XYZ file of C-alpha atoms in Angstrom:
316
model
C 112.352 80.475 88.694
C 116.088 80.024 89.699
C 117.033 83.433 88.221
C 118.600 85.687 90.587
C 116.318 88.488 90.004
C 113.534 85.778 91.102
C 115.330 85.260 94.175
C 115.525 88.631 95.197
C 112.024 89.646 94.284
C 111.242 86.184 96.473
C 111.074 87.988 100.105
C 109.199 90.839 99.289
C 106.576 88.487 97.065
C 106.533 86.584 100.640
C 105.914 89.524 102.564
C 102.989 90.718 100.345
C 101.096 87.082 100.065
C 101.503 86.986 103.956
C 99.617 90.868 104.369
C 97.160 89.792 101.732
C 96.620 86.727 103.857
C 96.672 89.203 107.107
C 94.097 91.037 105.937
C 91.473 88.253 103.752
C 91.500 87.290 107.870
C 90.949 90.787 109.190
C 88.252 91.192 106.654
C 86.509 87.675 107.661
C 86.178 88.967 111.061
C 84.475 92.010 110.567
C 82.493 90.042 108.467
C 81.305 87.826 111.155
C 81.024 90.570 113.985
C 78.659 92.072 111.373
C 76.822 88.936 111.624
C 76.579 88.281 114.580
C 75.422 91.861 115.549
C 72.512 90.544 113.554
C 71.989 87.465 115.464
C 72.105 89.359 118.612
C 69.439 91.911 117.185
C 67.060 88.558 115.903
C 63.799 88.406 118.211
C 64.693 85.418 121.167
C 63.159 82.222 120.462
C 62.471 82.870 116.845
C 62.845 79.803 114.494
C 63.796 79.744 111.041
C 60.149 78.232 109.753
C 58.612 81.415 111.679
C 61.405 83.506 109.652
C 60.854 81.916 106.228
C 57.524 82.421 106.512
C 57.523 86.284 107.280
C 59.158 86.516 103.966
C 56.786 84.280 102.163
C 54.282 87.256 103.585
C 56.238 89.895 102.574
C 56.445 88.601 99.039
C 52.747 88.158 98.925
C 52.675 91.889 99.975
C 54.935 93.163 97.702
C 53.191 91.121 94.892
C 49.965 92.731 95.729
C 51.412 96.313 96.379
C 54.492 96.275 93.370
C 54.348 100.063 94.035
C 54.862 99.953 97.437
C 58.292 100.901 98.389
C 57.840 100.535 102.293
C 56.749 96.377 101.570
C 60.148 96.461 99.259
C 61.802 97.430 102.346
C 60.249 94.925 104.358
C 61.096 92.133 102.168
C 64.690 92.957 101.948
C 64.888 93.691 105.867
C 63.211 89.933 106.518
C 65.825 87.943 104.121
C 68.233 90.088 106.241
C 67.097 89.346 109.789
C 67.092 85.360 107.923
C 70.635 85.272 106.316
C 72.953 88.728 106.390
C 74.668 87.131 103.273
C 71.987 86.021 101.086
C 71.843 87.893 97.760
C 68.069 87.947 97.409
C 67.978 90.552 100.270
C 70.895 92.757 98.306
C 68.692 91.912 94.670
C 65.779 93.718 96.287
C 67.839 96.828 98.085
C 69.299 97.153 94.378
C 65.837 97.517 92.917
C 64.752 99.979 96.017
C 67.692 101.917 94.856
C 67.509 101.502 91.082
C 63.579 102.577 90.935
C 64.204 105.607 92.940
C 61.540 104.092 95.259
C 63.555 105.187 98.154
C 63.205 108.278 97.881
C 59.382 108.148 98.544
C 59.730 106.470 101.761
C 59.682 108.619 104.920
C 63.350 110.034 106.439
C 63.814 107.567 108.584
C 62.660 104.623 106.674
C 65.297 105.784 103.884
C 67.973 105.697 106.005
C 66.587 102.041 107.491
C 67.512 101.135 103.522
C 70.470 102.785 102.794
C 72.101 100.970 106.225
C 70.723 97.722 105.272
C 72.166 98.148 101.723
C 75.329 99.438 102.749
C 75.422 95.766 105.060
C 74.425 93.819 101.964
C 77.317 95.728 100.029
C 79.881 95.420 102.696
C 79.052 91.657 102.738
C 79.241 91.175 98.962
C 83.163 93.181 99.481
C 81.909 96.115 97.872
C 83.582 98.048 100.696
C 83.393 101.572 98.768
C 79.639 101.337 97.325
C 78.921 100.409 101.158
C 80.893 103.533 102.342
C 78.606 105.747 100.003
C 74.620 103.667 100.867
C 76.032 103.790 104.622
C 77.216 107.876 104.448
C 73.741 108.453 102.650
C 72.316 106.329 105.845
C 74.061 108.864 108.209
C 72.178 112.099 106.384
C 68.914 110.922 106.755
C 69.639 109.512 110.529
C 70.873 113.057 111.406
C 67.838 114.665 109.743
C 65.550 112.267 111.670
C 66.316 109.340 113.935
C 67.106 107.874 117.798
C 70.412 107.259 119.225
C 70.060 103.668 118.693
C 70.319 104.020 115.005
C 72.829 106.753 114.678
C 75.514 104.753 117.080
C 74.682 101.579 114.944
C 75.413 103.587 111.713
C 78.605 105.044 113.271
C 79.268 101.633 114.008
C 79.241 100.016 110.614
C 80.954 103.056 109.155
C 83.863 102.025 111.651
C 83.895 98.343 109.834
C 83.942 99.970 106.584
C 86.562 102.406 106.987
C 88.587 99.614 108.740
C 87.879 97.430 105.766
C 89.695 100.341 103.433
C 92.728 100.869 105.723
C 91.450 104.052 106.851
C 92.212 103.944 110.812
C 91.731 107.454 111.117
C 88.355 107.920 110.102
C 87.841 104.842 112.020
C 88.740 106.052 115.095
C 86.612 109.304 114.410
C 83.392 107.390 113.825
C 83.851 105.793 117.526
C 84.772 109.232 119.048
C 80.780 110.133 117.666
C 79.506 106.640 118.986
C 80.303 107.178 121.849
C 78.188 109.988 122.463
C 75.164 108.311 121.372
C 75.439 105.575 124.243
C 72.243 105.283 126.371
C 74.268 102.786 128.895
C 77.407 101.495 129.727
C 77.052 98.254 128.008
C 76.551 100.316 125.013
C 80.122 102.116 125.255
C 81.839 98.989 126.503
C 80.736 96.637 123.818
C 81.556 99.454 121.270
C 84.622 100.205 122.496
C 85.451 96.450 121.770
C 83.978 96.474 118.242
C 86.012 99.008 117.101
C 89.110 97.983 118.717
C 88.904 93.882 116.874
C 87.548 96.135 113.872
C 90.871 98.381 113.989
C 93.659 95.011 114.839
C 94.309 94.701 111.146
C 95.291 98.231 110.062
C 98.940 97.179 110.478
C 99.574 100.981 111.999
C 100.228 101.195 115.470
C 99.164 104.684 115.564
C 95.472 104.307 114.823
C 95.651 101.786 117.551
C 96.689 104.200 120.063
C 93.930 106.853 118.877
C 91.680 104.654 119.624
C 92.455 103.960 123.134
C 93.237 107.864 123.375
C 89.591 108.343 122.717
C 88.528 105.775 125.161
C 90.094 106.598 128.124
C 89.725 109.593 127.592
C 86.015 108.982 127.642
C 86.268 106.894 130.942
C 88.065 109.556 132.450
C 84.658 111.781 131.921
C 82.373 109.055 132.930
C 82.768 107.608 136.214
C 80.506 104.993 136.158
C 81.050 103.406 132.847
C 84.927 103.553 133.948
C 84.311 101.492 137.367
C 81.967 98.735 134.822
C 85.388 98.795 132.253
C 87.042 98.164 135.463
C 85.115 95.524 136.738
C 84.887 93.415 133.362
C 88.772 93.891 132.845
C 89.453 92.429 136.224
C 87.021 89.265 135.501
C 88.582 88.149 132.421
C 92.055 88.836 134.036
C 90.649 86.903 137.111
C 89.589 84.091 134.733
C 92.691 83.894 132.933
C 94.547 83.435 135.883
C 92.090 80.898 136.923
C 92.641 79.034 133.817
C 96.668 79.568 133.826
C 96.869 78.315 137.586
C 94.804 75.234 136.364
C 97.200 74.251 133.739
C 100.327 75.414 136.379
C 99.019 73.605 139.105
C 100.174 69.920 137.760
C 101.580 68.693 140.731
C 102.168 64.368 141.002
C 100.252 62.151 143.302
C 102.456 61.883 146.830
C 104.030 59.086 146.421
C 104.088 57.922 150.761
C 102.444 59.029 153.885
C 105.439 61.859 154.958
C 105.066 63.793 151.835
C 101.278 63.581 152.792
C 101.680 65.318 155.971
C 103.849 68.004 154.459
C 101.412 69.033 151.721
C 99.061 69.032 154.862
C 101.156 71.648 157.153
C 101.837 73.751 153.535
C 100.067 76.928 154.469
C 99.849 77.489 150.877
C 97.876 74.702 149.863
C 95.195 75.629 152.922
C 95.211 79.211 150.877
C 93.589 77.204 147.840
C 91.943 74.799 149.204
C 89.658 76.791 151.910
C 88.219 79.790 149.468
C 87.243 77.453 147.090
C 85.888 74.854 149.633
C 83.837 78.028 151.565
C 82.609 79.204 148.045
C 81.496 75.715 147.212
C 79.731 74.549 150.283
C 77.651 78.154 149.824
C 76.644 77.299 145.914
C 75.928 73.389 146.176
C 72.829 73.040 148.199
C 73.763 68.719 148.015
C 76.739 69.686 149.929
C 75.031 71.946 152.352
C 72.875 69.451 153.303
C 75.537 66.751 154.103
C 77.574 68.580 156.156
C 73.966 70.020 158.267
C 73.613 66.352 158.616
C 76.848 65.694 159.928
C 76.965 68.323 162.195
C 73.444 67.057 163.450
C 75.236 63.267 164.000
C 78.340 64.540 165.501
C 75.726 66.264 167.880
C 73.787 63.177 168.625
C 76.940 61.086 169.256
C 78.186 63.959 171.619
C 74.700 63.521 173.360
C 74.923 60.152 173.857
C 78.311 59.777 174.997
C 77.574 62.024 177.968
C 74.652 59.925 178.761
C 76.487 57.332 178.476
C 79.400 58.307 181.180
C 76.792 59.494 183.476
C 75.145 55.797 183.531
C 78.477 54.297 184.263
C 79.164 56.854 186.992
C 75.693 56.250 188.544
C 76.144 52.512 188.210
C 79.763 52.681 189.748
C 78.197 54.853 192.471
């Protein structure tokens, strides 16, 4: 290993374990945005028992029906909704496939498989079969499906082609998403799927088509560009929040005259009365004992004057 030839080849070994390293990361995290794109999509309040046992019933349907490729489908789509990653859900897409049983179901419900397959690929890092069961998905959602499932198709063709270093295509596949958005959430939470999706291409330049495509977008939609707006300046807001906090580290005063000039600081009264406003209007507790005060500073008011008109009466 001390050979000079060694040595020399030494950076450029570094270099390459630290981009393989770069992107086993990058490919973990579209991995979990995958997944938790599922969780989001899981009915509220389900629990796993409830889960498990839709795909004890699906089994039992499938057992009864063998040549029923629509129950296939269901089975594989329930140990999806379960666990993204577990292999009995990609075992069953490869025997939808395999039979040629997908071909019998209706357009839509073949393109339900070929996207769930293409997931189940993707998660196994079979990046290319997943390209090919996801472009399959995209033919049969353009012959016959809703918005909802063309954008999330465009969607995990974006993680794919991202996975395979192709930032181009990438960038494409959000240019179509975005016309498939119902709402502004929909474009705004896209817009941020694609760009974590596209952070480990390496190349600048597929970075910057991306946010050409955006704004561009923003610039044609008014409203969805004021809601951009608005979440931008809340997480700047809240970063700032969090940077002043850790900033703002300031010792006890140490005697009374270092008291009164943190008192006349004009500075410190442009903290302190915002906040103090903003939380006597959210804390009802508060609320109440300051009403309470006000109503004792009113009854000692009171009974001073009746007080000073009794002496004045007595004295008279």
């Amino acid at each position: 290993w001390k050979h000079p030839s060694f040595l020399c080849l030494l950076p450029l070994l570094c270099a390459t374990l630290g981009s393989m390293a770069t992107r086993a990361e990058a490919l973990q995290k579209l991995r979990e945005d995958w997944l938790a794109e599922n969780s989001d999509d899981r009915e509220e309040g389900v629990t796993r028992w409830q889960l498990n046992n839709q795909i004890a019933q699906a089994k039992l349907k499938t057992q009864k029906a063998p040549e029923d490729m629509d129950r296939l489908l269901d089975l594989a789509e329930a140990y999806g909704v379960l666990e993204p990653t577990d292999k009995r859900g990609l075992n069953v897409c490869e025997r939808l496939m395999g039979q040629g049983g997908v071909n019998t179901l209706d357009t839509q419900r073949q393109g339900e498989a070929y996207q769930l397959f293409g997931r189940c690929l993707f998660l196994a890092d079979k990046h290319e079969e997943s390209l090919t069961a996801l472009q399959r998905a995209a033919i049969c959602f353009r012959e016959k499906g809703n918005f909802s499932l063309r954008r999330r198709n465009n969607r995990a063709l974006l993680r794919v082609f991202c996975a395979l270093g192709r930032g181009r295509e990438a960038s494409e596949r959000l240019e179509v998403a975005l016309t498939l958005c119902e709402n502004s959430d929909d474009c705004i939470m896209l817009y941020i799927s694609a760009k974590q999706a596209l952070e480990h291409t390496t190349c600048d330049r597929d970075k910057e088509i991306l946010d050409d495509i955006w704004y561009v977008y923003l610039d044609t939609h008014p409203e969805e560009k004021v809601k951009f707006e608005q979440y931008n300046d809340t997480g700047i807001g809240l970063c700032r929040q969090f940077a002043g906090g850790e900033e703002r580290t300031e010792e006890a005063p140490v005697d009374w005259n270092e008291v009164w000039q943190r008192v006349k600081d004009p500075e410190v009264w442009k903290d302190i009365l915002p906040a103090a406003v903003e939380e006597c209007k959210t804390n009802p507790y508060l609320r109440g004992l300051l009403m309470l005060a006000g109503y004792l500073l009113l009854l000692y008011i009171i009974l001073i004057i009746m007080v000073t008109f009794k002496g004045e009466k007595a004295a008279k």
